[in-house]
PDB file of C-alpha atoms (C1' of nucleotides) in Angstrom:
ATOM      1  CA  UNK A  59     -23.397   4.480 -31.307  1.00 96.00           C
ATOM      2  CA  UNK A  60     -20.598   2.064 -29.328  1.00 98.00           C
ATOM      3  CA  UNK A  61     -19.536   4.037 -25.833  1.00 98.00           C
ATOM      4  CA  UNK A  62     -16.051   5.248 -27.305  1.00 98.00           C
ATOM      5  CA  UNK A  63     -18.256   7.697 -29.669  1.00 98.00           C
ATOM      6  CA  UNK A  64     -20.534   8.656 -27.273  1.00 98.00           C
ATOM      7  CA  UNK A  65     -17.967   8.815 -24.720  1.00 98.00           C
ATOM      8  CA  UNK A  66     -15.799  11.271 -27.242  1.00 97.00           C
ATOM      9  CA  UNK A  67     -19.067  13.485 -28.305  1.00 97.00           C
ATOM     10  CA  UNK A  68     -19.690  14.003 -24.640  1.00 97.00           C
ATOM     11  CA  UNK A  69     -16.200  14.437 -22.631  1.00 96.00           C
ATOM     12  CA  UNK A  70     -16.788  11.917 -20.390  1.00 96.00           C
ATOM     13  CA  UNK A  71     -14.675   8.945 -19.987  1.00 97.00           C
ATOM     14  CA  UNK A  72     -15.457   5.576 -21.083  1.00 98.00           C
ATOM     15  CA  UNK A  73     -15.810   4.504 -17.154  1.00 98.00           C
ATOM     16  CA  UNK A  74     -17.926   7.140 -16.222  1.00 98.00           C
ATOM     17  CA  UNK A  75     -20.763   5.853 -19.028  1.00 98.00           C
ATOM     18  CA  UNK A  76     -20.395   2.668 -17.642  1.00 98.00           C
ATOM     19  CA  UNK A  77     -20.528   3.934 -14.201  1.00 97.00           C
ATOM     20  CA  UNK A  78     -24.086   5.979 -15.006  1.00 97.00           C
ATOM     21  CA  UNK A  79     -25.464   2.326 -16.934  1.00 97.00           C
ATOM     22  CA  UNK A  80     -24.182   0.440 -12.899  1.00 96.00           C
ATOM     23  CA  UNK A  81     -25.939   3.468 -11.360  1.00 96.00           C
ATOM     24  CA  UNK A  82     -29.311   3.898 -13.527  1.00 96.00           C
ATOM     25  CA  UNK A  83     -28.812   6.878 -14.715  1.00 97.00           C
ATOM     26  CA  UNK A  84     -28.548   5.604 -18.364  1.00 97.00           C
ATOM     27  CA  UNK A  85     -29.676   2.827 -20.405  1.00 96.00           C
ATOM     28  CA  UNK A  86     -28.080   0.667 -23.347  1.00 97.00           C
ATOM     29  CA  UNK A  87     -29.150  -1.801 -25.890  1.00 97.00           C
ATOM     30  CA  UNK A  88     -26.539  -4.745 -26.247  1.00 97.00           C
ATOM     31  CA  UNK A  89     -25.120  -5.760 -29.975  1.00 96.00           C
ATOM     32  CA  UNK A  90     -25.262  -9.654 -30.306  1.00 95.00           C
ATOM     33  CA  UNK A  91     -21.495  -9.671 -29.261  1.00 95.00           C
ATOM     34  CA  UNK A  92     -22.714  -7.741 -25.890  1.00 96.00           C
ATOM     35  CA  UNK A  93     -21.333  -4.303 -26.903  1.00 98.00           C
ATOM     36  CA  UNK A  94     -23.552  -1.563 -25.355  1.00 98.00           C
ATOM     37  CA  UNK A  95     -25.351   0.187 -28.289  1.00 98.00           C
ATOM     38  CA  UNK A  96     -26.574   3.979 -27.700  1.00 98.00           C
ATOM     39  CA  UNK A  97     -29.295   5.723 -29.404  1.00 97.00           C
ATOM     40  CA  UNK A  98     -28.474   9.811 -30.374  1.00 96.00           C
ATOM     41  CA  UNK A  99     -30.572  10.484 -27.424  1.00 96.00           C
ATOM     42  CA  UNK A 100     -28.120   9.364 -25.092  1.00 97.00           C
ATOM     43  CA  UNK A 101     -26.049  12.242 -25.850  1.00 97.00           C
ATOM     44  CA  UNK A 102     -28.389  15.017 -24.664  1.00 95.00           C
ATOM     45  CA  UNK A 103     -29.312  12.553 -21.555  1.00 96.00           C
ATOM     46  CA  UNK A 104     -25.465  12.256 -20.398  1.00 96.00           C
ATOM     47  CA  UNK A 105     -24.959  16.245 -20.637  1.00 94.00           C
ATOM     48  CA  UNK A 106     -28.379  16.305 -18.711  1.00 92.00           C
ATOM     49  CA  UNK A 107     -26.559  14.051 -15.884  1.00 94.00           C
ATOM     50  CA  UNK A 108     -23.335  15.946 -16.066  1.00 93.00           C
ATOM     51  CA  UNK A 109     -25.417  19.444 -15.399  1.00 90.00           C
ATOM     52  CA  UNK A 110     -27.064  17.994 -12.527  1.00 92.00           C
ATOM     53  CA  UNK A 111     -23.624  16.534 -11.073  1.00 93.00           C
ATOM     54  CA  UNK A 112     -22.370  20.063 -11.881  1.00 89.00           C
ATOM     55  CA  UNK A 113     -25.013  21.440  -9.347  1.00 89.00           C
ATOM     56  CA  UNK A 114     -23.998  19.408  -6.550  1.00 90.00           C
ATOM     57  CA  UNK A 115     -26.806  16.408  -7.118  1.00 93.00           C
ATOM     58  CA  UNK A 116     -25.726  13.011  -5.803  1.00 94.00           C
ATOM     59  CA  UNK A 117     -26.161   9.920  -8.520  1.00 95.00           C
ATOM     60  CA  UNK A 118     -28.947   8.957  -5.696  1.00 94.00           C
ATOM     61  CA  UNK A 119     -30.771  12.053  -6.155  1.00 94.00           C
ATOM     62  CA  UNK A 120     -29.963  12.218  -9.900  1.00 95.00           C
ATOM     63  CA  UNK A 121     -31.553   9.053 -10.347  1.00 94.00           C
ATOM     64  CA  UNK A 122     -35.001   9.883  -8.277  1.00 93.00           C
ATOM     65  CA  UNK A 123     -35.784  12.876 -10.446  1.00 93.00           C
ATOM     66  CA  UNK A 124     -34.191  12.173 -13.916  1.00 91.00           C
ATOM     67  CA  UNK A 125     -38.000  10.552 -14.981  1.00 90.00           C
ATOM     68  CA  UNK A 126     -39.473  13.922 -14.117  1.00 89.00           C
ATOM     69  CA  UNK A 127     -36.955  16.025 -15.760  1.00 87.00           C
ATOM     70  CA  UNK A 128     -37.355  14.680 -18.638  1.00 83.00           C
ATOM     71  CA  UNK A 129     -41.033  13.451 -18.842  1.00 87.00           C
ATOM     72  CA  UNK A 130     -42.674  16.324 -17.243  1.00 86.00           C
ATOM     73  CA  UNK A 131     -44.466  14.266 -14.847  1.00 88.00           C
ATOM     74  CA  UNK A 132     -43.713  14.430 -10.949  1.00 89.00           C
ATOM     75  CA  UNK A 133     -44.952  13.435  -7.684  1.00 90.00           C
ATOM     76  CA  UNK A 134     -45.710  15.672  -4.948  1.00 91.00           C
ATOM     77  CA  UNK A 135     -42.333  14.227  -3.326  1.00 89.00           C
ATOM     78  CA  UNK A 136     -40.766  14.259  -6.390  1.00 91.00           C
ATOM     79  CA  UNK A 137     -41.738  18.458  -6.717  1.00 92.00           C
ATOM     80  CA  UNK A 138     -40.303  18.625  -3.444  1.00 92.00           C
ATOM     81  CA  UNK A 139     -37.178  17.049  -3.572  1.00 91.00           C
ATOM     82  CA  UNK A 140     -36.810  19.636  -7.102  1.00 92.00           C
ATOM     83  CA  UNK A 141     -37.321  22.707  -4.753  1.00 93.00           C
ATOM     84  CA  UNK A 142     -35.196  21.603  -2.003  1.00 92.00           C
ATOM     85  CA  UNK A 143     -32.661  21.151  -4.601  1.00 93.00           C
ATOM     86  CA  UNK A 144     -33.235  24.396  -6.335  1.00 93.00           C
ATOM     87  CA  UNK A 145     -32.988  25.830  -2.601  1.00 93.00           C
ATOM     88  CA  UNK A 146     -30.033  24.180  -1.906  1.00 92.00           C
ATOM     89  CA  UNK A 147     -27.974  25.688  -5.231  1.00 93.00           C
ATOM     90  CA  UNK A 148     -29.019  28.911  -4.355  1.00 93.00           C
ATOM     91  CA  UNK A 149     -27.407  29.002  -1.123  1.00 91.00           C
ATOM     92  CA  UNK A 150     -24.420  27.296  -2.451  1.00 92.00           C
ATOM     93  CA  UNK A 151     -24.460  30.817  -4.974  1.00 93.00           C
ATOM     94  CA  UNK A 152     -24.857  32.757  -2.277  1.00 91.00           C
ATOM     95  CA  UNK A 153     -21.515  31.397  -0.265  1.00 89.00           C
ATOM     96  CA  UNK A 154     -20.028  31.270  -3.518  1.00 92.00           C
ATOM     97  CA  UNK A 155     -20.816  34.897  -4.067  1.00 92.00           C
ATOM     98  CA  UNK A 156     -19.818  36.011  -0.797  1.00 90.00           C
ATOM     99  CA  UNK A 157     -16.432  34.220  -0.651  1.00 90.00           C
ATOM    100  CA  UNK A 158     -15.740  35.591  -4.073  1.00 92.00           C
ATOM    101  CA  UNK A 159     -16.238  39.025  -2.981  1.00 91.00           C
ATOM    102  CA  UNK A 160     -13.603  38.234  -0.281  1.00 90.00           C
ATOM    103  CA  UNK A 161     -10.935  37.125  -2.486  1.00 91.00           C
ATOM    104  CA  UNK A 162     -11.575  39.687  -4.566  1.00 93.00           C
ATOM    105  CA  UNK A 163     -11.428  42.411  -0.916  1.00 92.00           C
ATOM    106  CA  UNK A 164      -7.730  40.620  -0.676  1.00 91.00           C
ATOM    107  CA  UNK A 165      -6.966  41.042  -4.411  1.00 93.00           C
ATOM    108  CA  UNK A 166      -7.510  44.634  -4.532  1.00 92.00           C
ATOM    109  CA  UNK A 167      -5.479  44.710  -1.297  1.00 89.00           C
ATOM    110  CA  UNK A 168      -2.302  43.056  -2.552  1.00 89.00           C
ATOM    111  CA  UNK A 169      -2.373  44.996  -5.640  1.00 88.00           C
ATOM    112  CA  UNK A 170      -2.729  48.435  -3.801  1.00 82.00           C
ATOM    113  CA  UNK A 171       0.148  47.674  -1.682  1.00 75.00           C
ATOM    114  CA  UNK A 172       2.471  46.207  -4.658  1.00 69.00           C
ATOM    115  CA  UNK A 173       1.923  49.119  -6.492  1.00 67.00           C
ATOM    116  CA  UNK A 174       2.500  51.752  -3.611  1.00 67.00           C
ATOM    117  CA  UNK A 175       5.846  49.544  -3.399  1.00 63.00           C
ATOM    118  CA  UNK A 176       6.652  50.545  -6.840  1.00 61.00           C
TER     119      UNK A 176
ATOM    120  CA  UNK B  38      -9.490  28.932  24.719  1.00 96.00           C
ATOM    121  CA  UNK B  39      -9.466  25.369  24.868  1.00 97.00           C
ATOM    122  CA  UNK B  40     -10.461  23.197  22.316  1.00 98.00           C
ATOM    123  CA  UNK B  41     -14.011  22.608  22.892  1.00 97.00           C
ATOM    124  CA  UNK B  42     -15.003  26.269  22.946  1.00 98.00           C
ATOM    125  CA  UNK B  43     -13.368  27.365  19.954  1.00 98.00           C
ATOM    126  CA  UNK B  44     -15.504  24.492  18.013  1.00 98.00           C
ATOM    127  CA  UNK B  45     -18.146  25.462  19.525  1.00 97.00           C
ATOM    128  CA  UNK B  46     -18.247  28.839  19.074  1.00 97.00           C
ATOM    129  CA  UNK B  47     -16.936  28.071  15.299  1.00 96.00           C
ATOM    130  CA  UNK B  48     -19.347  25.485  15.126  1.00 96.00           C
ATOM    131  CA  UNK B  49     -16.821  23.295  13.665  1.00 96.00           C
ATOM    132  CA  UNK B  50     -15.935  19.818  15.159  1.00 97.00           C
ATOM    133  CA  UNK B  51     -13.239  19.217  17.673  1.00 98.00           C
ATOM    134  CA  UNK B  52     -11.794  16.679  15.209  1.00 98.00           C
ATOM    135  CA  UNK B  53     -11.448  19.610  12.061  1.00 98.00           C
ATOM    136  CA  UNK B  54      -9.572  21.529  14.170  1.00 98.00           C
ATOM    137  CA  UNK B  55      -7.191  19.081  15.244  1.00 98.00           C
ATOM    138  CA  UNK B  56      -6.897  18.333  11.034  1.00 98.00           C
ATOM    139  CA  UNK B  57      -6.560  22.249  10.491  1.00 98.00           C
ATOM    140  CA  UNK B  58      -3.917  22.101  12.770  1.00 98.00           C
ATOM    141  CA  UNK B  59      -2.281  19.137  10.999  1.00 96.00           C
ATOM    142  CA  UNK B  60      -2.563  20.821   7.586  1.00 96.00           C
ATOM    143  CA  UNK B  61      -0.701  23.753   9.114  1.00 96.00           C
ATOM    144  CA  UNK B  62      -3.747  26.116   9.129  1.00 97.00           C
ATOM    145  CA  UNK B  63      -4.123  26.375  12.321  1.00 97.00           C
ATOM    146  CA  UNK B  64      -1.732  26.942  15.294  1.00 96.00           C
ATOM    147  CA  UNK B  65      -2.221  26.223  19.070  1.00 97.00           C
ATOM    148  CA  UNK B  66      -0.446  27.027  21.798  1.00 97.00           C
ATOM    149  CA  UNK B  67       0.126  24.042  24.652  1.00 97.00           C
ATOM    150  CA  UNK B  68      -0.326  24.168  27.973  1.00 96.00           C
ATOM    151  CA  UNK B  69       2.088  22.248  30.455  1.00 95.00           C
ATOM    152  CA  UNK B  70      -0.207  19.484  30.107  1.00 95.00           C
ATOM    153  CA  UNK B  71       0.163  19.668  26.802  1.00 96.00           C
ATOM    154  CA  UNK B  72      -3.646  20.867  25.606  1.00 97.00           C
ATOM    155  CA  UNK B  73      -4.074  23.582  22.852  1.00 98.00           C
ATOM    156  CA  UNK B  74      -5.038  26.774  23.796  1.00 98.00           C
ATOM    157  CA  UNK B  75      -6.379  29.113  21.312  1.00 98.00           C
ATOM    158  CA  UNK B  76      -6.072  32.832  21.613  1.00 97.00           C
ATOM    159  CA  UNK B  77      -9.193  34.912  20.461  1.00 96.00           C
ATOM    160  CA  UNK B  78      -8.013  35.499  17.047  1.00 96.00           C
ATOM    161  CA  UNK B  79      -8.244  31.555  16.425  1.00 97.00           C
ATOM    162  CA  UNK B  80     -11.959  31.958  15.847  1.00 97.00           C
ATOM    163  CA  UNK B  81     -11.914  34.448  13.237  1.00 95.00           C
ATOM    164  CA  UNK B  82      -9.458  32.291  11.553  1.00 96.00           C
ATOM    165  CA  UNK B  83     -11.564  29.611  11.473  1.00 96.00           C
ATOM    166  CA  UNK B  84     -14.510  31.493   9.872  1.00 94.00           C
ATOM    167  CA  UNK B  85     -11.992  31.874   7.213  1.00 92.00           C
ATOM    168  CA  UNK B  86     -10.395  28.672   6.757  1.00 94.00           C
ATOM    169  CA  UNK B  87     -14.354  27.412   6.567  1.00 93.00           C
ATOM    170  CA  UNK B  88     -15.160  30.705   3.718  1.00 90.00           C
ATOM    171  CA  UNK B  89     -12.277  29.312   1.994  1.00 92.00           C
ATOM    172  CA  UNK B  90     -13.233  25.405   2.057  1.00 93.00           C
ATOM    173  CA  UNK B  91     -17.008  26.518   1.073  1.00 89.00           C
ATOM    174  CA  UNK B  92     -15.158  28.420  -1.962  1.00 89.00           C
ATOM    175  CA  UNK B  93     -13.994  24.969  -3.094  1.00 90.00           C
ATOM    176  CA  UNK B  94     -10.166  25.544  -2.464  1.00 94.00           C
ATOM    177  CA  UNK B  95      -8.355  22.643  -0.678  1.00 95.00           C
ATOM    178  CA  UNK B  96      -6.562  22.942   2.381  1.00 96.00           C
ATOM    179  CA  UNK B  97      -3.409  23.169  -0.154  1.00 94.00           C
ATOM    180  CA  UNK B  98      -4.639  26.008  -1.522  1.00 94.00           C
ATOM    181  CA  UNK B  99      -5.740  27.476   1.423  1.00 95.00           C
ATOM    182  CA  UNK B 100      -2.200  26.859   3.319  1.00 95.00           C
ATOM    183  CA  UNK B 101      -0.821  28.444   0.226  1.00 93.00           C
ATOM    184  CA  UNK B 102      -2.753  31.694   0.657  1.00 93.00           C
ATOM    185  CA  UNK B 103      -3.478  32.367   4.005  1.00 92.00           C
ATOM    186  CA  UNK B 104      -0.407  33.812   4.889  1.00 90.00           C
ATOM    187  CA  UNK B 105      -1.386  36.686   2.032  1.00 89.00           C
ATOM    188  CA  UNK B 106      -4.801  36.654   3.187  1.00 86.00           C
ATOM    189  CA  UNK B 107      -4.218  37.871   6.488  1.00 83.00           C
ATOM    190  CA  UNK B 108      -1.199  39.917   6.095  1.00 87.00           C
ATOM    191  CA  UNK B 109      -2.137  41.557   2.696  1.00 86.00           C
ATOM    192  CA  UNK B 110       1.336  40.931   1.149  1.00 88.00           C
ATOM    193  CA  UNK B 111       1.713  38.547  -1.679  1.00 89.00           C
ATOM    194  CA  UNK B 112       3.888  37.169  -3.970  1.00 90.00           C
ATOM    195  CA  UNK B 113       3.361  38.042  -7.613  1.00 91.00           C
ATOM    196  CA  UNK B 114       3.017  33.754  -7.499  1.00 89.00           C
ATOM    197  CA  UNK B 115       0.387  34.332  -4.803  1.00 91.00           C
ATOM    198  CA  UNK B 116      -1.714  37.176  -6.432  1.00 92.00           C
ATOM    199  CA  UNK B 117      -1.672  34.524  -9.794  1.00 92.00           C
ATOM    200  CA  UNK B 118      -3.051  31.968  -7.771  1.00 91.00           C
ATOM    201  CA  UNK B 119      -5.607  34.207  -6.048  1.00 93.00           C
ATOM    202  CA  UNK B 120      -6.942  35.310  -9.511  1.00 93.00           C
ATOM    203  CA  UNK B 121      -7.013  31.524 -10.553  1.00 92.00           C
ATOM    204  CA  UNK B 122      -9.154  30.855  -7.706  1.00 93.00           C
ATOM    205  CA  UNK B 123     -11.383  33.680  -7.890  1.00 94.00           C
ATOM    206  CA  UNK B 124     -11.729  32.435 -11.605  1.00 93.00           C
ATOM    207  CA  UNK B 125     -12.520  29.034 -10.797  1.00 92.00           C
ATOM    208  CA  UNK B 126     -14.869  30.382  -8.387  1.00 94.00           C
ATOM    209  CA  UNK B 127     -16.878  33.009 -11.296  1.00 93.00           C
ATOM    210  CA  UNK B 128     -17.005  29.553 -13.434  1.00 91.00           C
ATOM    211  CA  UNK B 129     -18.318  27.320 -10.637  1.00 92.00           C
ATOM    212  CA  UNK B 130     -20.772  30.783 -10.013  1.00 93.00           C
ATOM    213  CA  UNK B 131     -22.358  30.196 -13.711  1.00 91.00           C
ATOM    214  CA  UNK B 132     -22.645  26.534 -13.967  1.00 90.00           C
ATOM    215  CA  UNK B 133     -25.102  26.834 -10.860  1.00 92.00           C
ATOM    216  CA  UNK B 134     -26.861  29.746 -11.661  1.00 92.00           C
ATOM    217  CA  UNK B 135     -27.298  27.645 -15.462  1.00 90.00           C
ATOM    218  CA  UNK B 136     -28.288  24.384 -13.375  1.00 90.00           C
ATOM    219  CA  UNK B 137     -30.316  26.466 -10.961  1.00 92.00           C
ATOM    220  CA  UNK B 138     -32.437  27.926 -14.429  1.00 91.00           C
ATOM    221  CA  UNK B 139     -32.912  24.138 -16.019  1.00 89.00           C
ATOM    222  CA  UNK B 140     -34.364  23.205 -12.347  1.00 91.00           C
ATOM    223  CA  UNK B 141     -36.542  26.171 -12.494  1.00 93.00           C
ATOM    224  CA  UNK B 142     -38.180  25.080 -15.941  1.00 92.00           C
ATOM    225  CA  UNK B 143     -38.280  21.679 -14.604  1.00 91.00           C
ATOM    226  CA  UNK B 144     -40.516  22.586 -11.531  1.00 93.00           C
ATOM    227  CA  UNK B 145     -42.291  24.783 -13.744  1.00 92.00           C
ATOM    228  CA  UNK B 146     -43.162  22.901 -16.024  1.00 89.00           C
ATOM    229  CA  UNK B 147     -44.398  20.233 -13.506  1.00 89.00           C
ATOM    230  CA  UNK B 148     -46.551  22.665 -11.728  1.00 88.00           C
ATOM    231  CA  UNK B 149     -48.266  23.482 -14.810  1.00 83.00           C
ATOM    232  CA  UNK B 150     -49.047  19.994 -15.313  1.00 75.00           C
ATOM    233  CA  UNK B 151     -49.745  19.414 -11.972  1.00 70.00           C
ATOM    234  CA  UNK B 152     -52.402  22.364 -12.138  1.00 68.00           C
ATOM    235  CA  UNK B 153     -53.915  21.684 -15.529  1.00 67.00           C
ATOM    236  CA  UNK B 154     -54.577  18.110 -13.953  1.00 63.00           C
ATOM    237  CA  UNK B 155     -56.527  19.991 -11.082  1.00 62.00           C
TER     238      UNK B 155
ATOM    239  C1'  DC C  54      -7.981  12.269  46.771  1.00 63.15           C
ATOM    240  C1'  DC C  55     -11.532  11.140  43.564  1.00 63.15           C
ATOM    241  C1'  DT C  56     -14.256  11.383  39.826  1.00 63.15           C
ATOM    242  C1'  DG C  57     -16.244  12.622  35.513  1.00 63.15           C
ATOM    243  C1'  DA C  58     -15.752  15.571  31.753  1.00 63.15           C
ATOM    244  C1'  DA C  59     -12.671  17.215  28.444  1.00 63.15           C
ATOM    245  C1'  DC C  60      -8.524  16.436  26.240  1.00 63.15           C
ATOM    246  C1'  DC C  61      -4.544  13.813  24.012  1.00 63.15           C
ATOM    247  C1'  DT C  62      -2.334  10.778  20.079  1.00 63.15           C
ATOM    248  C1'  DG C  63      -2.562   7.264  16.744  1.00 63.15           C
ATOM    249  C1'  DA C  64      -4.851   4.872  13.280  1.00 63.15           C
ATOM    250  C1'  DC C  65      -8.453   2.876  10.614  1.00 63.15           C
ATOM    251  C1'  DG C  66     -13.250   3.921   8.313  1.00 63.15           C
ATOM    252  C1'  DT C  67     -16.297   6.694   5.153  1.00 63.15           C
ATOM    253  C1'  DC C  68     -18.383   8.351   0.841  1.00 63.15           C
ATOM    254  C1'  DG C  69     -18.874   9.401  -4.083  1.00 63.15           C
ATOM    255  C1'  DA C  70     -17.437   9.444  -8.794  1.00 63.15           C
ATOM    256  C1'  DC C  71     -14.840   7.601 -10.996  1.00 63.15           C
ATOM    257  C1'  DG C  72      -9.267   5.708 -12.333  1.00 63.15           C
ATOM    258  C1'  DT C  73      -6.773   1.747 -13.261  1.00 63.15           C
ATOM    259  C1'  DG C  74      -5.124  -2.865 -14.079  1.00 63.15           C
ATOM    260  C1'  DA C  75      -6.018  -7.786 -15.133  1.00 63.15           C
ATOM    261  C1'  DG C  76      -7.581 -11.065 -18.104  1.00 63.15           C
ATOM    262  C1'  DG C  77     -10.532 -12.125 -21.712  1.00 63.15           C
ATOM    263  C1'  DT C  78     -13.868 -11.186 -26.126  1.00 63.15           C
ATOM    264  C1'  DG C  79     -16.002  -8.710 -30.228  1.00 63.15           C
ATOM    265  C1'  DT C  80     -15.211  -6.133 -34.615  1.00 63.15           C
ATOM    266  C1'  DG C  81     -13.655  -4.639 -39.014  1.00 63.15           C
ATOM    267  C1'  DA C  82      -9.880  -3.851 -42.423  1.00 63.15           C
ATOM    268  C1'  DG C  83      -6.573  -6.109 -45.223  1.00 63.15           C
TER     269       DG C  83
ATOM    270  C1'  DC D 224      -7.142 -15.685 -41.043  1.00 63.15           C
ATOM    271  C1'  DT D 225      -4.885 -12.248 -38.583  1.00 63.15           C
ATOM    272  C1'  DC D 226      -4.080  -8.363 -36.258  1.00 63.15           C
ATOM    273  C1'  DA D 227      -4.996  -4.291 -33.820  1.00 63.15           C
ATOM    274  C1'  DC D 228      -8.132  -1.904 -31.479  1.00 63.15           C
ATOM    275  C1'  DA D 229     -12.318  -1.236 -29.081  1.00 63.15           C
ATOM    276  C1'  DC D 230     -14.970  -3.402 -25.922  1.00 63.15           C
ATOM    277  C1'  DC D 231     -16.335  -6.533 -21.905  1.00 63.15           C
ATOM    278  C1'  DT D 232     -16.566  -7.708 -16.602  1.00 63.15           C
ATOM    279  C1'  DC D 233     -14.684  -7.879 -12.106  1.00 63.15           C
ATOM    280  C1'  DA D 234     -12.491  -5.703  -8.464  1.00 63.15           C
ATOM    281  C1'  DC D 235      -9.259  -2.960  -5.987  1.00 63.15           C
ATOM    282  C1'  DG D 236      -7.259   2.016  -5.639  1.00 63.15           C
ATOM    283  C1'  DT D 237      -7.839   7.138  -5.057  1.00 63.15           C
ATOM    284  C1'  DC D 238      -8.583  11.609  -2.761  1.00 63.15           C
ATOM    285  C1'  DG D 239     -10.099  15.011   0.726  1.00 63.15           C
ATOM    286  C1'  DA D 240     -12.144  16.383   4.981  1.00 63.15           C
ATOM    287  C1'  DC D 241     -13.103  14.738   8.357  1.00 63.15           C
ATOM    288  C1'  DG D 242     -15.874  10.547  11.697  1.00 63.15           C
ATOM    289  C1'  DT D 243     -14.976   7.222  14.979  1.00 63.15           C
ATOM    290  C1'  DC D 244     -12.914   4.017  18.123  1.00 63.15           C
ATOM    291  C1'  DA D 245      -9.160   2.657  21.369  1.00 63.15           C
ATOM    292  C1'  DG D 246      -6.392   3.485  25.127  1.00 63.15           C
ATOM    293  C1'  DG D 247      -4.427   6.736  27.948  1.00 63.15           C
ATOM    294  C1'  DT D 248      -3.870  11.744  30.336  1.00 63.15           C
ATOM    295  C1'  DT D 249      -5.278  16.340  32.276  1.00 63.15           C
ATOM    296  C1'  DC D 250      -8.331  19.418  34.551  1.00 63.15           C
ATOM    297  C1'  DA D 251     -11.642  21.333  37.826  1.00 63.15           C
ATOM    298  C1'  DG D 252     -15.047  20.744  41.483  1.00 63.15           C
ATOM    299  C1'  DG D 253     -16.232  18.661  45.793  1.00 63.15           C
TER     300       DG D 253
END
DNA sequence: CCTGAACCTGACGTCGACGTGAGGTGTGAG
DNA sequence: CTCACACCTCACGTCGACGTCAGGTTCAGG
C-alpha cells in the first residue's frame, strides 16, 4: 500500500505518516523508485499511534512503549512509564469531569433565567 | 493585591497573569506607580480562567464566555457555544476513558507475562 | 537616602505535531 | 512517449500559553 491509501484508510494526512516514519513510530519498505511501501498492518499500527496521541502521549513517549504495546513484553521501566501514564489520563478525566460539571452548573443557570424571562 | 501574591496564592506564574490580562481575561487596577493591584475576587477568577484552560477551551473561547459565566446571562449565541464546549469536552471525556482501557490491557497483559516468567 | 526585592514594558524563544511551498522524480493509462 | 498525478526530500511556517532576558522603575525597610 503507497502512503496516499494508507493515508486515506486512516484520516491522517500524508505529512503526518511521514512525520511518524522521521519520528520512529512507523516503518516502511521502499519500491525500487523509493516510494514508501506499507504492509496492511500499518493500518491498525497508525490508529494505535493516533489513540495514544489522543491520550495526551508525546511522540517521545509513544515511541518508548509502542514495542511493549504491541509485543507484550516490557521492562520494569517500561511497566512504569505505562502506569504513570495510565495515572496521568485519569487525572486528566477527573479535571475533565469536574470542569464539565461546571459548564454544565452555568448551562442550567442561563437556561433557568432565559426561560423565567419568557 | 499585588502581583506576586495573587500568583502565588493562584499558583500561577507572574508572567500568565500579565498574558490573562493581555487576552482581556483579567483586569487590574494601577496604582500611581503604575503596578496592578488585584482586588480579592481576582483569585477566584483565576481558578476559573485555569478550570477553563484545563477544559481545553482557548483563551478565545474563554474571553467569549466569561462574561456569561460569571454573570449567568447569555446570549442564545453564548448558551450554543457553551453546549459546543461541553460537547467537545463529553468527546474528549470518552477518547481517554477508551485510551485509559487499551493502557489497562497493555499493563495487564505485561504483568501476566512478567509473573508467569517468575 | 539607599538598597534590594518586586514590579514594569517590550520582544524574542520554546515545544510539538504537523501545514505548506519549492523543486524534482516515479508510476501507470492511453 | 506523454501527461497527469502521486510521490520524494528539504526546510521554513504555524499556533497557543506562556518562559526568559534586557533595561528600566517603584516600593518598603533601615
Amino acid at each position: 500500500m503507497r502512503i496516499g491509501q494508507l493515508a486515506r484508510r486512516s484520516g491522517v494526512s500524508v505529512r503526518a505518516l511521514r512525520y511518524y516514519e522521521e519520528q520512529r513510530l512507523l516503518e516502511s519498505a521502499r519500491t525500487s523508485g523509493g516510494q514508501r511501501d506499507y504492509p496492511d498492518e500499518a493500518l491498525e499500527r497508525v490508529q494505535l499511534i493516533q489513540d495514544l496521541f489522543a491520550a495526551g502521549l508525546s511522540s517521545r513517549t509513544v515511541v518508548e512503549l509502542l514495542p511493549c504495546v504491541s509485543t507484550g513484553v516490557a521492562t520494569p521501566a517500561m511497566l512504569d512509564q505505562l502506569i504513570t501514564e495510565r495515572d496521568r489520563i485519569t487525572v486528566r478525566i477527573q479535571d475533565l469531569t469536574r470542569a464539565k460539571a461546571k459548564l454544565g452548573r452555568v448551562i442550567e443557570n442561563v437556561t433557568a433565567a432565559n426561560v423565567a424571562q419568557d
